[in-house]
CSV table of C-alpha atoms and ligand atoms in Angstrom, one decimal:
chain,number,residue,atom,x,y,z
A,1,UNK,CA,-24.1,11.4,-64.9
A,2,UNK,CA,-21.0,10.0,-66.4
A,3,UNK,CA,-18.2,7.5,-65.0
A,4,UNK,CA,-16.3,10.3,-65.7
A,5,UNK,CA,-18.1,12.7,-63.9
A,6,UNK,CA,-17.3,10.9,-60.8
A,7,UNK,CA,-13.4,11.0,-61.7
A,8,UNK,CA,-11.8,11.5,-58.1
A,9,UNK,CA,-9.2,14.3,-59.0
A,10,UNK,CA,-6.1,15.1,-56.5
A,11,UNK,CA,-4.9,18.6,-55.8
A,12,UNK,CA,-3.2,19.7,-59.0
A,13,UNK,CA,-0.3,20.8,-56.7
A,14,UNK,CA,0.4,17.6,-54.8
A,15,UNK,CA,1.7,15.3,-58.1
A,16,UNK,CA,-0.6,12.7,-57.3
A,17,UNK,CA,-1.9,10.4,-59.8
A,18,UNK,CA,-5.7,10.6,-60.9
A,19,UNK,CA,-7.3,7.7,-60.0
A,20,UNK,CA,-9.8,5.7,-61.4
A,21,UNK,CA,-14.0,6.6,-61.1
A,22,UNK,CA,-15.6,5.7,-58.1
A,23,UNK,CA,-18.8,3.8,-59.1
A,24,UNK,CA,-16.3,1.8,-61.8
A,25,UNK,CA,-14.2,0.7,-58.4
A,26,UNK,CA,-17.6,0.0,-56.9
A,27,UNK,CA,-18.9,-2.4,-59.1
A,28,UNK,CA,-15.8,-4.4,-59.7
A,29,UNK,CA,-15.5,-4.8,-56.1
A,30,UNK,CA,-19.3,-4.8,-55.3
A,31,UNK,CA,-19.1,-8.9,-53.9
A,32,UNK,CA,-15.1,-9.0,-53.3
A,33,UNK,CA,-13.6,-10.4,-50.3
A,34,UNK,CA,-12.8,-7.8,-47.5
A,35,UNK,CA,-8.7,-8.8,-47.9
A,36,UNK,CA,-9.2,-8.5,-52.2
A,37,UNK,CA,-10.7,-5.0,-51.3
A,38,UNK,CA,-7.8,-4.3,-49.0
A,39,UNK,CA,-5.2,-5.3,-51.8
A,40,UNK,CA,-6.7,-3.8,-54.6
A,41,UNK,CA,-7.2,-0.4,-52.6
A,42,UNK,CA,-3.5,-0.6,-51.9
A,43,UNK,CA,-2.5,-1.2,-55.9
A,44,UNK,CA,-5.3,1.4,-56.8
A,45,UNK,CA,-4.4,4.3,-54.4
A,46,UNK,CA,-0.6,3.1,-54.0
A,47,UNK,CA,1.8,2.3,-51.2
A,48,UNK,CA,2.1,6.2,-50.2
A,49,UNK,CA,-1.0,7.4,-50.3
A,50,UNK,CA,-3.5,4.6,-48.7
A,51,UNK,CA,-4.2,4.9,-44.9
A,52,UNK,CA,-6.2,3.0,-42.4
A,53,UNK,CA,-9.0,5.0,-40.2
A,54,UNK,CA,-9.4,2.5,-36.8
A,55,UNK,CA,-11.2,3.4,-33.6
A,56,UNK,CA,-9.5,0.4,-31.9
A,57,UNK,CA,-12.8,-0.4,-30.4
A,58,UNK,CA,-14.7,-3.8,-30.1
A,59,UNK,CA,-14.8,-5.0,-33.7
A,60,UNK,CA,-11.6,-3.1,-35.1
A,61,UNK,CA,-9.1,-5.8,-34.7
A,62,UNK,CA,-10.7,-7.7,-37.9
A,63,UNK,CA,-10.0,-5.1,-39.9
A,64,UNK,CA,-6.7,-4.3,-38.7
A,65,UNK,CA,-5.7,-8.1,-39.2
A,66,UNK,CA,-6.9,-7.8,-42.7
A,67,UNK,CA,-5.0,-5.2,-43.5
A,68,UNK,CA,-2.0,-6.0,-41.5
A,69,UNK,CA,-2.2,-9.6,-43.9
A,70,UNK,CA,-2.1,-7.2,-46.8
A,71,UNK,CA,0.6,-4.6,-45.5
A,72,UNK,CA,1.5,-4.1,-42.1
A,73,UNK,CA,2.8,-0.9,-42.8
A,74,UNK,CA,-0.3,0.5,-44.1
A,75,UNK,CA,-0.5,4.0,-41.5
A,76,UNK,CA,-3.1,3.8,-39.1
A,77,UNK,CA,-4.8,6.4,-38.0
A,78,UNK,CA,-6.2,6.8,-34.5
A,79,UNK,CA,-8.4,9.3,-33.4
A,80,UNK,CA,-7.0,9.6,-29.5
A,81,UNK,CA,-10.1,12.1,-28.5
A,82,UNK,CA,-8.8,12.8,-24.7
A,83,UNK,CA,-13.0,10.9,-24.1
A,84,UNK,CA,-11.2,7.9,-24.8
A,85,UNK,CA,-11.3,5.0,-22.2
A,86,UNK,CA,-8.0,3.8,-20.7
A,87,UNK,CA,-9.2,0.2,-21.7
A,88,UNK,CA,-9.1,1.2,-25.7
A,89,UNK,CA,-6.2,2.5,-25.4
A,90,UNK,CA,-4.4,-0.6,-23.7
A,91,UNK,CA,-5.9,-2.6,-26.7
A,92,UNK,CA,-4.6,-0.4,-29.3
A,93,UNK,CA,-1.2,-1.1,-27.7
A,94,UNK,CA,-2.3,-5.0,-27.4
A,95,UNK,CA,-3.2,-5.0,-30.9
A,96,UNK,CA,-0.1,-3.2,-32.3
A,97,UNK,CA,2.1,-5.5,-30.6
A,98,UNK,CA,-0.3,-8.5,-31.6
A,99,UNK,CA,-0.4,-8.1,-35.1
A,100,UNK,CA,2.9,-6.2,-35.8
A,101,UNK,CA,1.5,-3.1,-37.0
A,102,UNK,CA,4.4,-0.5,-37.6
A,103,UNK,CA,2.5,3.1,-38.3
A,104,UNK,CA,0.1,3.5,-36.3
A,105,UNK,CA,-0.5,7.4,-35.9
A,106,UNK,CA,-2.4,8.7,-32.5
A,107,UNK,CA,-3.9,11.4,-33.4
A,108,UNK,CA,-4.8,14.3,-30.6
A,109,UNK,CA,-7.0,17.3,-31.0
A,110,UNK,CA,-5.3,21.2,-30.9
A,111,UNK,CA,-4.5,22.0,-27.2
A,112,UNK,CA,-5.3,25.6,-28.4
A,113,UNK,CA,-8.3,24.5,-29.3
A,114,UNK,CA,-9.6,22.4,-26.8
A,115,UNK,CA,-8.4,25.8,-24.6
A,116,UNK,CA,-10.2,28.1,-26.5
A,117,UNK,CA,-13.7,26.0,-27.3
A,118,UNK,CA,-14.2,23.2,-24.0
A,119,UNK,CA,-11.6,24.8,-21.1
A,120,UNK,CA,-14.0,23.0,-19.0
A,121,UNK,CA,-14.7,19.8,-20.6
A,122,UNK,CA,-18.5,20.4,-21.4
A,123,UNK,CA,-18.8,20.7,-25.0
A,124,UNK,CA,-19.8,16.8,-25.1
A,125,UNK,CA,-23.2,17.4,-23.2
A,126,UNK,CA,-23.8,21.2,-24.5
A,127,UNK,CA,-23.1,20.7,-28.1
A,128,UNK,CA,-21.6,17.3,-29.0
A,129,UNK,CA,-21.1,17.6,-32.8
A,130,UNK,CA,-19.1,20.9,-31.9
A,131,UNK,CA,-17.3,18.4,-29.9
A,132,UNK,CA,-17.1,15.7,-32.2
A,133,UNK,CA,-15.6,18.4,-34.9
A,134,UNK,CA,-12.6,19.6,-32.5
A,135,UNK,CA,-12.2,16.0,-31.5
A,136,UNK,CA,-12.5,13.8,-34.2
A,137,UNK,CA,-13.3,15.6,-37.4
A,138,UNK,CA,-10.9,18.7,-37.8
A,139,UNK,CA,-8.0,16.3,-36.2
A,140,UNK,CA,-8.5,13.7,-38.9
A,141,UNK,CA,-9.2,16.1,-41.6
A,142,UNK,CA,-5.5,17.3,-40.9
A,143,UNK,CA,-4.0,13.5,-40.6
A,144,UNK,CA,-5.5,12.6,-43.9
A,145,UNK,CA,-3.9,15.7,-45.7
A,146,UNK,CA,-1.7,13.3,-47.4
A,147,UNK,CA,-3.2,10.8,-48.5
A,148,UNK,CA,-5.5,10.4,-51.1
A,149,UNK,CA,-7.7,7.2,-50.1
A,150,UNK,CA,-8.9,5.9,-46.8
A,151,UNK,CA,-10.0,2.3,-45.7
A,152,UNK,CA,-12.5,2.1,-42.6
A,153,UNK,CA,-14.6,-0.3,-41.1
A,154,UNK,CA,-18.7,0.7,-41.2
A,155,UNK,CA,-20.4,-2.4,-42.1
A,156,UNK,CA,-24.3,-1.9,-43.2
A,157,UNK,CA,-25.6,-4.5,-40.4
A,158,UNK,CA,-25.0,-1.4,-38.0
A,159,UNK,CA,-28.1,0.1,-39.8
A,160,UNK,CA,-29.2,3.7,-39.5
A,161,UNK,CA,-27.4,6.1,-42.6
A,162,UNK,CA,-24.9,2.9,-42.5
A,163,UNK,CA,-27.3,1.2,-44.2
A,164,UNK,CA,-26.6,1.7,-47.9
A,165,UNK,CA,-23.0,2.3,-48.0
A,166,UNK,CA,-20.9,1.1,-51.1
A,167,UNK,CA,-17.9,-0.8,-50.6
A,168,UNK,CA,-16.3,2.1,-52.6
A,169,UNK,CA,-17.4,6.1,-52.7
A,170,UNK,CA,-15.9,9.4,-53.0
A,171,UNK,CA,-14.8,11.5,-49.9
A,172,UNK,CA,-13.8,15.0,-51.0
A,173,UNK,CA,-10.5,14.4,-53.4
A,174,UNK,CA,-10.3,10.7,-51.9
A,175,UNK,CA,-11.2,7.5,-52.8
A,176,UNK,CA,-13.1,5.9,-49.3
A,177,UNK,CA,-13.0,1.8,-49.1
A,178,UNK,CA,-15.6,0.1,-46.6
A,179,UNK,CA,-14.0,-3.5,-47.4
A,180,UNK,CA,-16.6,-5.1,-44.5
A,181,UNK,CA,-19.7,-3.1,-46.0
A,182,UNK,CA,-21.3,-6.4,-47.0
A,183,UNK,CA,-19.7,-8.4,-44.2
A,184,UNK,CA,-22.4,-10.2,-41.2
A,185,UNK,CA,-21.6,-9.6,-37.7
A,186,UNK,CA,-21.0,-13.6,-37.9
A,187,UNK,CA,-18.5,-13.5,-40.4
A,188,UNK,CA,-16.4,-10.7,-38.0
A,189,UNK,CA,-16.7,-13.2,-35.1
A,190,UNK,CA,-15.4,-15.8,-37.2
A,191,UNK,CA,-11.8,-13.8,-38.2
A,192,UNK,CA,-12.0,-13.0,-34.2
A,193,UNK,CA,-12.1,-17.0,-33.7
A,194,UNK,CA,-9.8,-18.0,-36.7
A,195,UNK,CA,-7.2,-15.7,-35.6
A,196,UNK,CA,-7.5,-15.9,-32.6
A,197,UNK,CA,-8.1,-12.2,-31.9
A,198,UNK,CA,-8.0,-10.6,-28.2
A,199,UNK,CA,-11.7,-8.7,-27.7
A,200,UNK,CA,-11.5,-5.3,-26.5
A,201,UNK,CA,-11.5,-5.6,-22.8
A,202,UNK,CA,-15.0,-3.8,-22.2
A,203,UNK,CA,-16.7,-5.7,-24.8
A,204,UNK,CA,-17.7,-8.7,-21.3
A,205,UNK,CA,-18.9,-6.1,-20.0
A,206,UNK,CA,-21.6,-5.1,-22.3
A,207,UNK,CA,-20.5,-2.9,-24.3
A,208,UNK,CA,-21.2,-3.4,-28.2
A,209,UNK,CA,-19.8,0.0,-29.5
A,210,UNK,CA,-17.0,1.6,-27.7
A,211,UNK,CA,-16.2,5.7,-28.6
A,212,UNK,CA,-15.6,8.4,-25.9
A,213,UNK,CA,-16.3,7.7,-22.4
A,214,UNK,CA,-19.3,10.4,-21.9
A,215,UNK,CA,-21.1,9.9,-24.9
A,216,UNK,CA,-20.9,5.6,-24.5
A,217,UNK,CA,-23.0,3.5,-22.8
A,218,UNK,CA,-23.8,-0.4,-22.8
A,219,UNK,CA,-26.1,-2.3,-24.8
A,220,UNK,CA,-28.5,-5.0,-24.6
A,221,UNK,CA,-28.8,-7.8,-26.8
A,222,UNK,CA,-32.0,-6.9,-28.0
A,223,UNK,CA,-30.6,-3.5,-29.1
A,224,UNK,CA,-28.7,-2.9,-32.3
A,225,UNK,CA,-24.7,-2.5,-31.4
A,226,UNK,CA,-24.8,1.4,-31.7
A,227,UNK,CA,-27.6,1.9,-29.7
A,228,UNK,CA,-24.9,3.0,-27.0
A,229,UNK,CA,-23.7,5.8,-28.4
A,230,UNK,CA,-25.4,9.4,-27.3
A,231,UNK,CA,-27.9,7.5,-25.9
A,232,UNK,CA,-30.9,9.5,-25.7
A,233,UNK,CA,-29.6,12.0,-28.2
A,234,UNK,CA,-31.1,12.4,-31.6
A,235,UNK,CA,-26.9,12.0,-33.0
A,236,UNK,CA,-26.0,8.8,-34.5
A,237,UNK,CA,-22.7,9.6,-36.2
A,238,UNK,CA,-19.8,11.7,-34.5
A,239,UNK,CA,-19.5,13.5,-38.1
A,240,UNK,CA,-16.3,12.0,-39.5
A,241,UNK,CA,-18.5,9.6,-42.2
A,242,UNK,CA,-21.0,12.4,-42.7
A,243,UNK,CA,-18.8,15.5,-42.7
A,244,UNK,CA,-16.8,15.6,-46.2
A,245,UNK,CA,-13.1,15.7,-45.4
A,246,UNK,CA,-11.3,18.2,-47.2
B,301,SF4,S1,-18.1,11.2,-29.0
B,301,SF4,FE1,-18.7,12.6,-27.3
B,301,SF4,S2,-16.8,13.1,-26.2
B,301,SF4,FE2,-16.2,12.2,-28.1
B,301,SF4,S3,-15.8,13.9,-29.4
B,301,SF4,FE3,-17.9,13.3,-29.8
B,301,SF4,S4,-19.2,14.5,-28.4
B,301,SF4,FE4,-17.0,14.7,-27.7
């Protein structure tokens, strides 16, 4: 298949520019820093149409200084589930003050929705990816409506389907940058040390990977840092990497 082939093409009706072929991007940025990934996602996609994806949970603050180097006006999206512990929240606050981020978007699922599909707050144990899509999916589907690239944090030491993913790759009409793809759990301590970066406030107590409250548990050392997540559960992902956004 062609470079070509791969050409991401916007919505005709938005007036967006085309932009460039995805495994072209890829290979020029295949052994990049994480901040020359950053910048050139920002010149590639451009100022309007670039947004930041951030769970705000215990590695996210390397990222967000990253990017808030590059442009702290880059929006941030945050996926405020209603799972979410009180403790990630306080640190999104910390870390918007901390490192002057000025568009940070808490995103929220439909209250018609919620009504209609988990009135009583089940849906996590009975059917968590229908949970995951009223929660997380469909909510950032609808915050990513304008833009037409996305920067997130997955980083290939977190292994299972994370374990092959390009710095660069086609999400629906978007261009989808992992800037720390290639980066060692090491190297994310060491931007936590250098910049002197707070820790999330849960992460003493043991816990490695920090989502929604029922579907999050602690982790050993021994364990790789997701193994907290739907513990027990054959589901690795809540859907928002694996789902295609539209
Ligand atoms: S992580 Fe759990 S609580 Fe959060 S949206 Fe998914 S299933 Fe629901």
């Amino acid at each position: 298949m062609t470079a070509l082939a791969h050409r991401v093409s916007p919505d005709p009706d938005a007036g967006l520019p085309d932009l460039p072929a995805v495994e072209e991007l890829d290979r020029a940025l295949r052994n990049a820093a994480p901040a020359d990934i950053i910048a050139r996602a920002l010149r590639t996609v451009g100022r309007e149409h670039l947004a930041l994806v951030s769970s705000f949970g215990t590695e996210s603050a390397a990222l967000l200084k990253l990017t808030a180097d590059v442009d702290p006006a880059i929006p941030v999206i945050f996926l405020d589930t209603g799972w979410l512990f009180e403790e990630t929240l306080a640190y999104r606050d910390t870390l918007i003050a901390r490192l002057g981020l000025r568009d940070v978007r808490s995103i929220k699922p439909i209250e018609e929705t919620l009504s209609r599909e988990d009135a009583d707050r089940e849906l996590w144990f009975s059917d968590p990816d229908a949970c995951c899509r009223i929660r997380k999916v469909e909510p950032l589907n609808r915050a990513l409506a304008p833009f037409r690239g996305w920067i997130n944090g997955r980083k290939r030491f977190q292994g299972g389907a994370r374990t092959a993913i390009p710095v660069v790759e086609q999400d629906a009409g978007r261009l989808k940058f992992n800037p720390f793809a290639n980066v060692s759990r090491e190297e994310i301590a060491g931007i936590y040390a250098s910049a002197d970066l707070p820790p999330h406030p849960l992460a003493a107590s043991g816990f490695l990977s920090i989502g929604c409250m029922p579907c999050t548990s602690r982790s050993s050392p021994d364990e790789d840092a997701r193994a907290g997540r739907w513990r027990g559960r054959p589901k690795t992902e809540c859907g928002i990497h694996t789902a295609k956004a539209s």
